[in-house]
Amino acid sequence: MGLTGKAQPFRTEGDLVAPEIKEFDLDYGWFDLVGNLGVLLMVVAYLLLQLEKLSSSAVSYLLLNAVGAVLVIISLSFRFNLSAFLMEAFWLLISLYGLTKPLFHRRTSS
């Protein structure tokens, strides 16, 4: 039975048709490269964190994440995706919070 609930006619081997092959169009712009560099920065930051080469509070770790998020957001401004944008916006805000936390902590502890 097919999706309509009606019996499908018997098909022979000659009835089988190869699926149409569509041309793969890789429309890769400069903004895609910028976004990929941003992803690379964030992945490297996470790798260095897991290898214990960086601390999660290290300025270099936070900068890698913040700059990476900005680069991905730039890329998303050309091919918008709401889910990816929200992820990167929060990633950037959290990284900026981590970068500014020592500034606020010094003021309150003095």
Coordinates of N, CA, C and O in Angstrom, one line a residue:
M1 N 0.8 -1.2 0.0 CA 0.0 0.0 0.0 C 0.9 1.2 0.0 O 1.9 1.3 0.7
G2 N 0.5 2.2 -0.7 CA 1.2 3.5 -0.8 C 0.7 4.4 0.3 O -0.1 4.1 1.2
L3 N 1.2 5.6 0.3 CA 0.8 6.6 1.3 C -0.6 7.0 1.2 O -1.2 7.5 2.2
T4 N -1.2 6.8 0.0 CA -2.6 7.2 -0.2 C -3.6 6.1 0.4 O -4.8 6.3 0.4
G5 N -3.0 4.9 0.7 CA -3.9 3.8 1.2 C -4.3 2.9 0.0 O -5.0 1.9 0.3
K6 N -4.0 3.3 -1.2 CA -4.4 2.5 -2.3 C -3.2 1.5 -2.7 O -2.1 1.8 -2.4
A7 N -3.6 0.4 -3.2 CA -2.6 -0.6 -3.5 C -1.8 -0.1 -4.7 O -2.3 0.5 -5.6
Q8 N -0.5 -0.3 -4.6 CA 0.4 0.2 -5.7 C 0.5 -0.9 -6.7 O 0.6 -2.1 -6.4
P9 N 0.6 -0.5 -8.0 CA 0.8 -1.6 -9.0 C 2.1 -2.2 -8.9 O 3.1 -1.6 -8.4
F10 N 2.2 -3.5 -9.3 CA 3.5 -4.2 -9.3 C 4.5 -3.5 -10.2 O 4.2 -3.2 -11.3
R11 N 5.7 -3.3 -9.7 CA 6.7 -2.7 -10.5 C 7.7 -3.7 -10.9 O 8.1 -4.6 -10.2
T12 N 8.2 -3.6 -12.1 CA 9.2 -4.5 -12.7 C 10.6 -3.7 -12.6 O 10.6 -2.5 -12.4
E13 N 11.6 -4.5 -12.8 CA 13.0 -3.9 -12.8 C 13.1 -2.8 -13.8 O 13.8 -1.8 -13.6
G14 N 12.4 -2.9 -14.9 CA 12.5 -1.9 -16.0 C 11.9 -0.6 -15.5 O 12.2 0.5 -16.1
D15 N 11.0 -0.6 -14.5 CA 10.3 0.6 -14.1 C 11.2 1.5 -13.2 O 10.9 2.6 -12.9
L16 N 12.3 0.9 -12.6 CA 13.2 1.6 -11.7 C 14.0 2.6 -12.5 O 14.5 2.4 -13.5
V17 N 14.0 3.8 -12.0 CA 14.7 4.9 -12.6 C 15.7 5.4 -11.6 O 15.4 5.6 -10.4
A18 N 16.9 5.7 -12.1 CA 18.0 6.2 -11.3 C 17.6 7.6 -10.8 O 17.0 8.3 -11.5
P19 N 17.9 7.9 -9.5 CA 17.6 9.3 -9.1 C 18.4 10.3 -9.8 O 19.5 10.1 -10.3
E20 N 17.7 11.4 -10.0 CA 18.4 12.5 -10.7 C 19.5 13.1 -9.9 O 19.4 13.3 -8.7
I21 N 20.7 13.2 -10.6 CA 21.9 13.7 -9.9 C 21.8 15.3 -10.1 O 21.8 15.8 -11.2
K22 N 21.8 15.9 -9.0 CA 21.8 17.4 -9.0 C 23.2 17.9 -8.9 O 24.1 17.4 -8.2
E23 N 23.5 19.0 -9.6 CA 24.8 19.6 -9.6 C 25.0 20.3 -8.2 O 24.1 20.9 -7.7
F24 N 26.2 20.0 -7.6 CA 26.5 20.6 -6.3 C 27.1 22.0 -6.5 O 28.1 22.1 -7.1
D25 N 26.4 23.0 -6.0 CA 26.9 24.3 -6.2 C 27.5 24.9 -4.9 O 26.7 25.1 -3.9
L26 N 28.8 25.0 -4.8 CA 29.4 25.5 -3.6 C 29.6 27.0 -3.8 O 30.6 27.5 -4.4
D27 N 28.7 27.8 -3.3 CA 28.8 29.2 -3.4 C 29.5 29.7 -2.2 O 28.9 30.0 -1.1
Y28 N 30.8 29.8 -2.3 CA 31.7 30.1 -1.1 C 32.2 31.5 -1.3 O 33.0 31.8 -2.2
G29 N 31.7 32.4 -0.4 CA 32.2 33.8 -0.5 C 33.2 34.2 0.6 O 33.5 33.3 1.4
W30 N 33.7 35.4 0.5 CA 34.7 35.8 1.5 C 34.1 35.7 2.9 O 34.9 35.4 3.9
F31 N 32.8 36.0 3.1 CA 32.2 35.9 4.4 C 32.2 34.5 4.9 O 32.2 34.3 6.2
D32 N 32.1 33.5 4.1 CA 32.2 32.1 4.5 C 33.6 31.8 5.1 O 33.7 31.1 6.1
L33 N 34.6 32.3 4.4 CA 36.0 32.2 4.9 C 36.1 32.8 6.3 O 36.7 32.3 7.2
V34 N 35.6 34.0 6.4 CA 35.6 34.8 7.7 C 34.9 33.9 8.8 O 35.4 33.7 9.9
G35 N 33.7 33.4 8.5 CA 33.0 32.5 9.5 C 33.8 31.3 9.8 O 33.8 30.9 11.0
N36 N 34.4 30.7 8.8 CA 35.2 29.4 9.1 C 36.4 29.7 9.9 O 36.8 28.9 10.8
L37 N 37.0 30.9 9.7 CA 38.2 31.3 10.6 C 37.7 31.5 12.0 O 38.4 31.1 13.0
G38 N 36.5 32.1 12.2 CA 35.9 32.2 13.5 C 35.7 30.9 14.2 O 36.0 30.7 15.4
V39 N 35.1 29.9 13.5 CA 34.9 28.6 14.0 C 36.3 28.0 14.4 O 36.4 27.4 15.5
L40 N 37.3 28.1 13.5 CA 38.6 27.6 13.8 C 39.1 28.2 15.1 O 39.7 27.4 16.0
L41 N 39.0 29.5 15.3 CA 39.5 30.1 16.6 C 38.8 29.5 17.8 O 39.5 29.2 18.8
M42 N 37.5 29.3 17.7 CA 36.8 28.8 18.9 C 37.1 27.3 19.1 O 37.3 26.9 20.3
V43 N 37.3 26.6 18.1 CA 37.7 25.2 18.2 C 39.1 25.0 18.8 O 39.4 24.2 19.7
V44 N 40.0 25.9 18.3 CA 41.4 25.9 18.9 C 41.4 26.3 20.4 O 42.0 25.7 21.2
A45 N 40.5 27.3 20.7 CA 40.4 27.7 22.1 C 40.0 26.5 23.0 O 40.5 26.2 24.0
Y46 N 38.9 25.8 22.5 CA 38.4 24.7 23.3 C 39.4 23.5 23.3 O 39.6 22.9 24.4
L47 N 40.1 23.3 22.3 CA 41.1 22.2 22.3 C 42.2 22.6 23.3 O 42.6 21.7 24.1
L48 N 42.7 23.8 23.3 CA 43.7 24.2 24.2 C 43.3 24.2 25.7 O 44.0 23.8 26.6
L49 N 42.0 24.4 25.9 CA 41.4 24.3 27.2 C 41.4 22.8 27.6 O 41.8 22.5 28.8
Q50 N 41.0 21.9 26.7 CA 41.0 20.5 27.1 C 42.4 19.9 27.3 O 42.5 19.0 28.0
L51 N 43.3 20.4 26.5 CA 44.7 20.0 26.7 C 45.4 20.6 27.9 O 46.6 20.4 28.1
E52 N 44.7 21.5 28.6 CA 45.1 22.2 29.8 C 46.3 23.1 29.5 O 47.2 23.3 30.3
K53 N 46.3 23.6 28.2 CA 47.3 24.6 27.8 C 46.8 26.0 28.2 O 47.6 27.0 28.2
L54 N 45.5 26.2 28.3 CA 44.9 27.5 28.7 C 43.9 27.2 29.8 O 43.3 26.2 29.9
S55 N 43.7 28.2 30.6 CA 42.7 28.2 31.7 C 41.5 28.9 31.1 O 41.5 29.7 30.2
S56 N 40.3 28.5 31.6 CA 39.1 29.1 31.2 C 38.9 30.5 31.5 O 38.1 31.3 30.9
S57 N 39.8 31.0 32.4 CA 39.8 32.5 32.7 C 40.9 33.2 32.1 O 41.1 34.4 32.3
A58 N 41.7 32.5 31.3 CA 42.9 33.2 30.6 C 42.4 34.2 29.6 O 41.4 33.9 28.8
V59 N 43.0 35.3 29.5 CA 42.6 36.3 28.5 C 42.7 35.8 27.1 O 41.8 36.0 26.3
S60 N 43.7 35.0 26.8 CA 43.9 34.5 25.5 C 42.7 33.5 25.1 O 42.2 33.6 24.0
Y61 N 42.2 32.7 26.0 CA 41.1 31.8 25.8 C 39.8 32.6 25.5 O 39.1 32.4 24.6
L62 N 39.6 33.6 26.3 CA 38.4 34.5 26.2 C 38.5 35.3 24.9 O 37.4 35.5 24.2
L63 N 39.6 35.8 24.5 CA 39.8 36.5 23.3 C 39.6 35.7 22.1 O 38.9 36.1 21.1
L64 N 40.1 34.4 22.1 CA 39.9 33.5 21.0 C 38.4 33.3 20.8 O 37.9 33.3 19.6
N65 N 37.7 33.1 21.9 CA 36.2 32.9 21.8 C 35.5 34.1 21.3 O 34.6 34.0 20.5
A66 N 35.8 35.2 21.9 CA 35.1 36.5 21.5 C 35.4 36.8 20.0 O 34.4 37.1 19.3
V67 N 36.6 36.8 19.6 CA 36.9 37.1 18.2 C 36.3 36.1 17.3 O 35.8 36.5 16.2
G68 N 36.4 34.8 17.6 CA 35.8 33.8 16.8 C 34.3 34.0 16.7 O 33.7 33.9 15.6
A69 N 33.6 34.4 17.8 CA 32.2 34.6 17.7 C 31.8 35.8 16.8 O 30.9 35.8 16.0
V70 N 32.6 36.9 16.9 CA 32.4 38.1 16.1 C 32.6 37.7 14.6 O 31.8 38.1 13.8
L71 N 33.6 36.9 14.3 CA 33.8 36.5 12.9 C 32.6 35.7 12.4 O 32.2 35.8 11.2
V72 N 32.1 34.8 13.2 CA 31.0 34.0 12.7 C 29.7 34.9 12.6 O 29.0 34.7 11.6
I73 N 29.5 35.8 13.5 CA 28.4 36.8 13.4 C 28.5 37.6 12.1 O 27.5 37.8 11.4
I74 N 29.7 38.0 11.7 CA 29.9 38.7 10.5 C 29.5 37.8 9.3 O 28.8 38.3 8.4
S75 N 29.9 36.6 9.3 CA 29.5 35.6 8.3 C 28.0 35.5 8.2 O 27.4 35.4 7.2
L76 N 27.4 35.4 9.4 CA 25.9 35.2 9.5 C 25.1 36.4 9.0 O 24.0 36.3 8.6
S77 N 25.8 37.6 9.0 CA 25.1 38.8 8.5 C 24.9 38.7 7.0 O 24.0 39.4 6.4
F78 N 25.6 37.8 6.3 CA 25.4 37.6 4.8 C 24.5 36.4 4.5 O 23.8 36.4 3.5
R79 N 24.5 35.4 5.4 CA 23.6 34.3 5.2 C 23.0 34.0 6.6 O 23.6 33.2 7.4
F80 N 22.0 34.6 6.9 CA 21.4 34.6 8.3 C 20.8 33.3 8.7 O 20.1 32.6 7.9
N81 N 21.1 32.8 9.9 CA 20.5 31.7 10.5 C 20.3 32.0 12.0 O 21.3 32.3 12.7
L82 N 19.0 32.1 12.4 CA 18.7 32.6 13.7 C 19.3 31.7 14.8 O 19.9 32.3 15.8
S83 N 19.3 30.4 14.7 CA 19.9 29.6 15.7 C 21.4 29.8 15.9 O 21.9 29.9 17.0
A84 N 22.1 29.9 14.8 CA 23.5 30.1 14.8 C 23.8 31.5 15.4 O 24.7 31.6 16.2
F85 N 23.0 32.5 15.0 CA 23.2 33.8 15.5 C 23.0 33.9 17.0 O 23.9 34.5 17.7
L86 N 22.0 33.3 17.5 CA 21.8 33.3 18.9 C 22.9 32.6 19.7 O 23.4 33.1 20.7
M87 N 23.4 31.5 19.2 CA 24.5 30.8 19.8 C 25.7 31.7 19.8 O 26.4 31.8 20.9
E88 N 26.0 32.3 18.7 CA 27.2 33.2 18.7 C 27.1 34.4 19.5 O 28.1 34.9 20.1
A89 N 25.9 35.0 19.5 CA 25.7 36.2 20.3 C 25.9 35.9 21.8 O 26.6 36.7 22.5
F90 N 25.3 34.8 22.3 CA 25.6 34.4 23.7 C 27.0 34.0 23.9 O 27.6 34.4 25.0
W91 N 27.7 33.4 23.0 CA 29.1 33.0 23.1 C 29.9 34.3 23.2 O 30.8 34.4 24.1
L92 N 29.6 35.3 22.4 CA 30.3 36.6 22.5 C 30.0 37.3 23.8 O 31.0 37.8 24.5
L93 N 28.8 37.4 24.3 CA 28.4 38.0 25.5 C 29.1 37.4 26.7 O 29.6 38.1 27.6
I94 N 29.1 36.1 26.7 CA 29.8 35.3 27.9 C 31.3 35.6 27.8 O 31.9 35.8 28.9
S95 N 31.9 35.6 26.6 CA 33.3 35.8 26.5 C 33.6 37.2 27.0 O 34.6 37.5 27.7
L96 N 32.8 38.2 26.6 CA 33.0 39.6 27.0 C 32.9 39.7 28.5 O 33.6 40.5 29.2
Y97 N 31.9 39.0 29.1 CA 31.7 39.0 30.5 C 33.0 38.5 31.2 O 33.5 39.1 32.2
G98 N 33.5 37.4 30.7 CA 34.8 36.8 31.2 C 35.9 37.8 31.1 O 36.8 37.9 32.0
L99 N 36.0 38.5 30.0 CA 37.1 39.5 29.8 C 37.0 40.7 30.8 O 38.0 41.2 31.2
T100 N 35.7 41.1 31.1 CA 35.6 42.3 31.9 C 35.5 42.0 33.4 O 35.6 42.9 34.2
K101 N 35.3 40.7 33.7 CA 35.1 40.3 35.1 C 36.3 40.7 36.0 O 36.1 41.3 37.1
P102 N 37.5 40.6 35.5 CA 38.7 41.0 36.4 C 38.6 42.6 36.6 O 39.0 43.0 37.7
L103 N 38.2 43.3 35.7 CA 38.1 44.8 35.8 C 37.1 45.1 36.9 O 37.4 46.0 37.8
F104 N 36.0 44.5 37.0 CA 35.0 44.8 38.0 C 35.4 44.2 39.3 O 35.2 44.8 40.4
H105 N 36.1 43.1 39.3 CA 36.5 42.5 40.6 C 37.6 43.3 41.3 O 37.6 43.4 42.5
R106 N 38.5 43.9 40.5 CA 39.5 44.7 41.1 C 38.9 46.0 41.7 O 39.4 46.4 42.8
R107 N 37.9 46.6 41.1 CA 37.3 47.8 41.6 C 36.6 47.5 42.9 O 36.7 48.3 43.8
T108 N 35.9 46.4 43.0 CA 35.1 46.1 44.2 C 36.0 45.6 45.3 O 35.7 45.8 46.5
S109 N 37.2 45.0 45.0 CA 38.0 44.5 46.1 C 39.0 45.5 46.6 O 39.7 45.3 47.6
S110 N 39.1 46.7 46.0 CA 40.1 47.7 46.5 C 39.5 48.6 47.5 O 38.4 48.8 47.7

